[in-house]
mmCIF file of C-alpha atoms in Angstrom:
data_model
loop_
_atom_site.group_PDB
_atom_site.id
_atom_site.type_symbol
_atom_site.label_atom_id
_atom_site.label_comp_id
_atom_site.label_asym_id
_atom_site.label_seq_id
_atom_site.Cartn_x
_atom_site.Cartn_y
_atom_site.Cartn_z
ATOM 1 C CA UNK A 1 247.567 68.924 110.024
ATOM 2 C CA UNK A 2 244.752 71.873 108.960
ATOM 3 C CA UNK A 3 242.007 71.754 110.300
ATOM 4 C CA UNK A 4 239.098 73.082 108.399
ATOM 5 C CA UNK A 5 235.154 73.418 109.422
ATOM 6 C CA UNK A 6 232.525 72.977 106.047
ATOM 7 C CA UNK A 7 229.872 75.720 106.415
ATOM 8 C CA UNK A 8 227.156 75.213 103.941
ATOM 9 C CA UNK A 9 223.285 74.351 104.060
ATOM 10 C CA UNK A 10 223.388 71.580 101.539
ATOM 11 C CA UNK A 11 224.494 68.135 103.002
ATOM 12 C CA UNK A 12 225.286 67.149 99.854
ATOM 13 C CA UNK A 13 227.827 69.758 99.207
ATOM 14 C CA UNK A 14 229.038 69.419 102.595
ATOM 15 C CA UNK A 15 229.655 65.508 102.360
ATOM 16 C CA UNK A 16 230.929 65.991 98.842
ATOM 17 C CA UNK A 17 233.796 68.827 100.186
ATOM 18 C CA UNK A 18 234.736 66.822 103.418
ATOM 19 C CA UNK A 19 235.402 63.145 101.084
ATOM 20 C CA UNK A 20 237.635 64.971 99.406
ATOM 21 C CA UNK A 21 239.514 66.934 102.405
ATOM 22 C CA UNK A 22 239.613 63.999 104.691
ATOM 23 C CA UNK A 23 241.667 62.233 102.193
ATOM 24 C CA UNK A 24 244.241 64.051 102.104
ATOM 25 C CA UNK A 25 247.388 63.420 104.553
ATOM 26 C CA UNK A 26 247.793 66.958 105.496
ATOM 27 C CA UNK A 27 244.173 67.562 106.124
ATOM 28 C CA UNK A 28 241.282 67.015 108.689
ATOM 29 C CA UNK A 29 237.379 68.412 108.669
ATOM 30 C CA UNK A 30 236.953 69.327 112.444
ATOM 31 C CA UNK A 31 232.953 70.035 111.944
ATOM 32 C CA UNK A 32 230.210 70.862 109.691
ATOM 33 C CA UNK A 33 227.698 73.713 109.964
ATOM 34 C CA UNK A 34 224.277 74.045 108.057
ATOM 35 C CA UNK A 35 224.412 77.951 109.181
ATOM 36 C CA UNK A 36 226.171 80.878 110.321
ATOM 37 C CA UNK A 37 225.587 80.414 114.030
ATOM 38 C CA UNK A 38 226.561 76.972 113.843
ATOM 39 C CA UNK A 39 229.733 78.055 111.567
ATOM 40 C CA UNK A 40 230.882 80.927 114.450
ATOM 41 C CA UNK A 41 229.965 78.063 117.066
ATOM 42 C CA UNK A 42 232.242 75.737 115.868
ATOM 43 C CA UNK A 43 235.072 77.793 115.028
ATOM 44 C CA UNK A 44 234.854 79.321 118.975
ATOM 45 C CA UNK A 45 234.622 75.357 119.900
ATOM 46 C CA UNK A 46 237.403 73.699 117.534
ATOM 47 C CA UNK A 47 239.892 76.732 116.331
ATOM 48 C CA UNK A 48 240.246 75.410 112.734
ATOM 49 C CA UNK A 49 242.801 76.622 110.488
ATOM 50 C CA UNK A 50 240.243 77.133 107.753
ATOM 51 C CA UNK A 51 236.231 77.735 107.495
ATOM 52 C CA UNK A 52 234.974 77.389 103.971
ATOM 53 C CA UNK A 53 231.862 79.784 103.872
ATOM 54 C CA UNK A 54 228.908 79.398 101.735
ATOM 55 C CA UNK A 55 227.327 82.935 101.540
ATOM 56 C CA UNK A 56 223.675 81.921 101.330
ATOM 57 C CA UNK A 57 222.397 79.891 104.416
ATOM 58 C CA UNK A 58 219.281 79.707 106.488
ATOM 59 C CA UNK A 59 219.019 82.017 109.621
ATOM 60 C CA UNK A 60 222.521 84.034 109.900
ATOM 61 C CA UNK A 61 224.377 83.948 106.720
ATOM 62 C CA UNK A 62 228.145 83.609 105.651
ATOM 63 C CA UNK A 63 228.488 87.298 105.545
ATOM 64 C CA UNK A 64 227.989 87.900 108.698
ATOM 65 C CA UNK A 65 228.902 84.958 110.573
ATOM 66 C CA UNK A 66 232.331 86.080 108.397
ATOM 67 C CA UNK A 67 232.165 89.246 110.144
ATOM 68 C CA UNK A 68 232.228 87.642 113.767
ATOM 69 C CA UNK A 69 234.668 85.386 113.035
ATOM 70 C CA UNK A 70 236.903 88.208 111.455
ATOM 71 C CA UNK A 71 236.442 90.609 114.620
ATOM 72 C CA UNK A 72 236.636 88.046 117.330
ATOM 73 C CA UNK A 73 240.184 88.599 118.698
ATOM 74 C CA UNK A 74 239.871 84.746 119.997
ATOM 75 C CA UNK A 75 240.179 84.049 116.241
ATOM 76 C CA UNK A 76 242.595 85.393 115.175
ATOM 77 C CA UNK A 77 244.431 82.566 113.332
ATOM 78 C CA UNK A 78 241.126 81.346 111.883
ATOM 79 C CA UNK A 79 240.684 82.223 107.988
ATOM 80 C CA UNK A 80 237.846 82.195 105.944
ATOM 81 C CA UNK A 81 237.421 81.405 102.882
ATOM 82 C CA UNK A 82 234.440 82.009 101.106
ATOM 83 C CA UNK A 83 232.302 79.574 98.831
ATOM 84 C CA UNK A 84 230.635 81.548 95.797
ATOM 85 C CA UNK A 85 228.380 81.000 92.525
ATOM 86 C CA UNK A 86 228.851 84.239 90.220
ATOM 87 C CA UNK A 87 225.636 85.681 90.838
ATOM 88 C CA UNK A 88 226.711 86.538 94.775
ATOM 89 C CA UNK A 89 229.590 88.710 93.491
ATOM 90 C CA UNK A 90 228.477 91.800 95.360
ATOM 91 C CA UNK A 91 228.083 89.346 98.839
ATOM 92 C CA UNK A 92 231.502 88.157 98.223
ATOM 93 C CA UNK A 93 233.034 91.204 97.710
ATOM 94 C CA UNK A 94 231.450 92.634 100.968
ATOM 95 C CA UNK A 95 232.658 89.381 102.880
ATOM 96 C CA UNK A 96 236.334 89.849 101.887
ATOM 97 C CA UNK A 97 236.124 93.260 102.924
ATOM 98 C CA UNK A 98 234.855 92.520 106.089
ATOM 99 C CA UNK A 99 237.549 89.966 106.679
ATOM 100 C CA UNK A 100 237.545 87.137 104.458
ATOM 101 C CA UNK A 101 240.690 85.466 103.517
ATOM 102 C CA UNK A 102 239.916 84.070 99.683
ATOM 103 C CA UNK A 103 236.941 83.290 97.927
ATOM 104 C CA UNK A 104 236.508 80.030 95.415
ATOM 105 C CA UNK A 105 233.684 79.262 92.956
ATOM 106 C CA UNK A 106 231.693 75.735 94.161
ATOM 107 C CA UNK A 107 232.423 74.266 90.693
ATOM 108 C CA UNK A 108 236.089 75.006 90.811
ATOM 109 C CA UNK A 109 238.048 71.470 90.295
ATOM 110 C CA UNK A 110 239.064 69.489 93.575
ATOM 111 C CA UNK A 111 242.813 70.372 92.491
ATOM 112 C CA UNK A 112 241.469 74.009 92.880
ATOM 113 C CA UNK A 113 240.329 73.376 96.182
ATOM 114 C CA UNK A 114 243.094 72.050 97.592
ATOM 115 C CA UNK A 115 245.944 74.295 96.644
ATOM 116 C CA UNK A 116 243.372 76.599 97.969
ATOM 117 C CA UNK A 117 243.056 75.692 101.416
ATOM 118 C CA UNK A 118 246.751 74.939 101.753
ATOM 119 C CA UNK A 119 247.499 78.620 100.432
ATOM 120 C CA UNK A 120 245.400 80.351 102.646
ATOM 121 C CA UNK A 121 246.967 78.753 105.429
ATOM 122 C CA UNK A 122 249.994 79.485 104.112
ATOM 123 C CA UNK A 123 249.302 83.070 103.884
ATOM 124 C CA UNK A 124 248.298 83.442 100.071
ATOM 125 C CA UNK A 125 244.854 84.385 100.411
ATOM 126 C CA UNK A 126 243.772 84.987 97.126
ATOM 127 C CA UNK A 127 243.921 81.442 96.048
ATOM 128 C CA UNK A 128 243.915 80.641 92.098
ATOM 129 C CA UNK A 129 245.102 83.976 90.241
ATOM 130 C CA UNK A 130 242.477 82.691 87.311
ATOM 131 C CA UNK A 131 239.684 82.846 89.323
ATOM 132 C CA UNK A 132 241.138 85.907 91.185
ATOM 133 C CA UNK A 133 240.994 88.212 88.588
ATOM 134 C CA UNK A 134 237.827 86.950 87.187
ATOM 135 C CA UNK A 135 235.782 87.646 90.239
ATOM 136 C CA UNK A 136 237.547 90.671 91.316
ATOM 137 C CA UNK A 137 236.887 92.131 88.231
ATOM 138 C CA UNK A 138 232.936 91.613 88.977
ATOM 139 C CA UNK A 139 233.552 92.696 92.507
ATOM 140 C CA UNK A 140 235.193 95.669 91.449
ATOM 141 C CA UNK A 141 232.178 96.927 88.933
ATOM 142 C CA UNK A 142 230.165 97.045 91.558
ATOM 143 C CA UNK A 143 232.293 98.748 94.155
ATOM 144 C CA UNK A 144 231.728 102.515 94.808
ATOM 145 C CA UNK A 145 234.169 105.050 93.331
ATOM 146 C CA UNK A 146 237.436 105.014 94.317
ATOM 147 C CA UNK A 147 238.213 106.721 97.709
ATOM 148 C CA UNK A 148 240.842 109.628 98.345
ATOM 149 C CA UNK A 149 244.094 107.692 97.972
ATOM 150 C CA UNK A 150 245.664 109.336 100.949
ATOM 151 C CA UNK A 151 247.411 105.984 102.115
ATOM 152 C CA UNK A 152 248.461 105.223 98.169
ATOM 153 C CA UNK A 153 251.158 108.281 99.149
ATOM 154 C CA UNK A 154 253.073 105.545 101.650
ATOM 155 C CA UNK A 155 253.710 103.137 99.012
ATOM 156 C CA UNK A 156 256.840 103.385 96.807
ATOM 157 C CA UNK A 157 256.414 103.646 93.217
ATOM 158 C CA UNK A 158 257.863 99.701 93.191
ATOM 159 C CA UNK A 159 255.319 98.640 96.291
ATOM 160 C CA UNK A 160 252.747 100.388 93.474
ATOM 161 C CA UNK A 161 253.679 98.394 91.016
ATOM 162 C CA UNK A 162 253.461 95.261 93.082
ATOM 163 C CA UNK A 163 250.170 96.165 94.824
ATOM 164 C CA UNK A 164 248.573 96.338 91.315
ATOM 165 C CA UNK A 165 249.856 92.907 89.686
ATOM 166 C CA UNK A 166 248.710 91.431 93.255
ATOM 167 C CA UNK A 167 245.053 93.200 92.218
ATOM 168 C CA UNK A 168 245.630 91.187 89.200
ATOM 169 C CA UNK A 169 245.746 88.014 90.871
ATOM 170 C CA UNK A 170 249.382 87.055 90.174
ATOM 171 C CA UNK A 171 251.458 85.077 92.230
ATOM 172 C CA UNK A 172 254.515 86.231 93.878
ATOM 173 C CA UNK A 173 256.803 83.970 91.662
ATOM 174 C CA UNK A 174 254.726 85.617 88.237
ATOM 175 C CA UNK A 175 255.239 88.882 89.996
ATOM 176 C CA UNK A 176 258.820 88.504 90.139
ATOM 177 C CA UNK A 177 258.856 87.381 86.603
ATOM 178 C CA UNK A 178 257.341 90.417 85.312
ATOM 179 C CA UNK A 179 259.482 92.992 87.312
ATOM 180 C CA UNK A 180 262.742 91.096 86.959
ATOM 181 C CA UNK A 181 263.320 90.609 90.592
ATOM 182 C CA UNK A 182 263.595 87.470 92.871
ATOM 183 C CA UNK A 183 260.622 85.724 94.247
ATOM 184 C CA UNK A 184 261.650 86.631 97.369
ATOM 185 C CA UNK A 185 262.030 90.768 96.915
ATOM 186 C CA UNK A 186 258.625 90.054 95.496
ATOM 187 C CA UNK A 187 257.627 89.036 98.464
ATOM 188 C CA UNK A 188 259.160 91.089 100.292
ATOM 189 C CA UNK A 189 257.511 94.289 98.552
ATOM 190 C CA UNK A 190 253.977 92.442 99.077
ATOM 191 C CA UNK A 191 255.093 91.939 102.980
ATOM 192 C CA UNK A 192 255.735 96.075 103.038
ATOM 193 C CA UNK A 193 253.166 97.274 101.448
ATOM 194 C CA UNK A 194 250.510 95.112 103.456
ATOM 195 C CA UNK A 195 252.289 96.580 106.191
ATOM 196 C CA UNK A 196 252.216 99.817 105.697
ATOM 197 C CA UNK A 197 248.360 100.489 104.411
ATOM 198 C CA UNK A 198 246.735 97.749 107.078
ATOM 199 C CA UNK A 199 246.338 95.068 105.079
ATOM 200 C CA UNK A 200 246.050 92.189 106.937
ATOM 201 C CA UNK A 201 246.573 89.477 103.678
ATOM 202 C CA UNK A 202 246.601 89.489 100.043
ATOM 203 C CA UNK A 203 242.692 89.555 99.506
ATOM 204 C CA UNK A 204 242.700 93.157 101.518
ATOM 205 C CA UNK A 205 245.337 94.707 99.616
ATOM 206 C CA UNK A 206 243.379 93.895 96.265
ATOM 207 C CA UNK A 207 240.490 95.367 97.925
ATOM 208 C CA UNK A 208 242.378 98.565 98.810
ATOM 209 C CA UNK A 209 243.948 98.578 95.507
ATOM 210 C CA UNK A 210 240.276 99.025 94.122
ATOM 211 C CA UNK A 211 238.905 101.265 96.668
ATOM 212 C CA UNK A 212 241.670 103.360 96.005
ATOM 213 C CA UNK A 213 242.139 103.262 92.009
ATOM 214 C CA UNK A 214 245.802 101.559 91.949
ATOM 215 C CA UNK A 215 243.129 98.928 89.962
ATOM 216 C CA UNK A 216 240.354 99.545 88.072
ATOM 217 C CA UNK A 217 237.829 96.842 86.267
ATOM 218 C CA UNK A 218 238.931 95.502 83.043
ATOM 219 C CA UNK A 219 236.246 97.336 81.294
ATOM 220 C CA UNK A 220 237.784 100.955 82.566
ATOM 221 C CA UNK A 221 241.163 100.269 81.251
#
């Protein structure tokens, strides 16, 4: 069963998210917050799988009741995910830098939603490639220049080639597709090159793929 706590300040959009969760089999909403403090108090009181994040709240916000969830070593298996309109790119950006597991749009369809929370618990992260790439794009215009690449030297030039289509938002299985390898050497190249440049999940290695170059905006191409 995943467990999942519903941060947001709009009961509406709180009651409208936990209908749909708590009818599913596999799935249970544990608690619902109306802030950050309430959000970081719950997941200390309840351990849940999965805290959906709205950025924007009264009082402590989902950025940085993201960050004390991400560095509390009591949490380690909880994952965030955050909720997001398109005008909070740059907040959502800075929240899966921080530690945030995914990120999904609050019109996205319930399908959407699902698959998302069952990913991230699966160890996906970056939820829908189609809204992956769209946001990251926006994230990424706004980002600073990249950094010195100094850890981009570890990868090899296949783990390369894997970090960027992951920066592209595809799957593992659409990876392996467009390399001609097996699903699971595709996964197995994502599982290195995490490894080896301190990625903790997908959404960080797009993030370093960014802040290092490997991937640059659409528009730079």
């Amino acid at each position: 069963m995943i467990s999942v706590v519903i941060a947001d300040d709009q009961a509406l959009v709180r009651a409208g998210f936990r209908a749909l969760l708590d009818a599913q089999e596999d799935i249970a909403v544990v608690g619902e917050a109306a802030d950050g403090d309430e959000a970081v108090r719950l997941a200390l009181e309840h351990h849940p799988d999965v805290v959906l994040m709205d950025v924007r709240m009264p009082g402590s916000d989902g950025l940085d009741a993201t960050r004390r969830i991400a560095g509390d070593e009591r949490l380690g298996g909880v994952k965030v995910v955050i909720l997001s309109t398109f005008d909070l790119d740059e907040y959502v950006f800075e929240a899966i830098r921080a530690g945030a597991n995914g990120f999904l749009v609050k019109d996205t369809e319930p399908e959407e939603l699902l698959r998302a929370v069952r990913a991230v618990v699966d160890g996906d992260a970056l939820l829908s490639p189609r809204v992956t790439r769209r946001l990251i794009e926006e994230f990424a215009v706004r980002a600073k220049e990249p950094r010195p690449a100094k850890r981009v030297e570890v990868l090899t030039e296949r783990e390369r080639e894997v970090v960027e289509l992951v920066a592209e938002g595809l799957s593992n299985d659409e990876i392996a597709e467009r390399l001609i390898m097996s699903a699971a050497t595709a996964r197995t190249h994502v599982s290195r090159a995490m490894i080896k440049v301190g990625a903790r999940d997908r959404a960080q290695l797009v993030v370093f793929a960014y802040e290092t170059g490997l991937a640059r905006p659409g528009w730079q191409r």
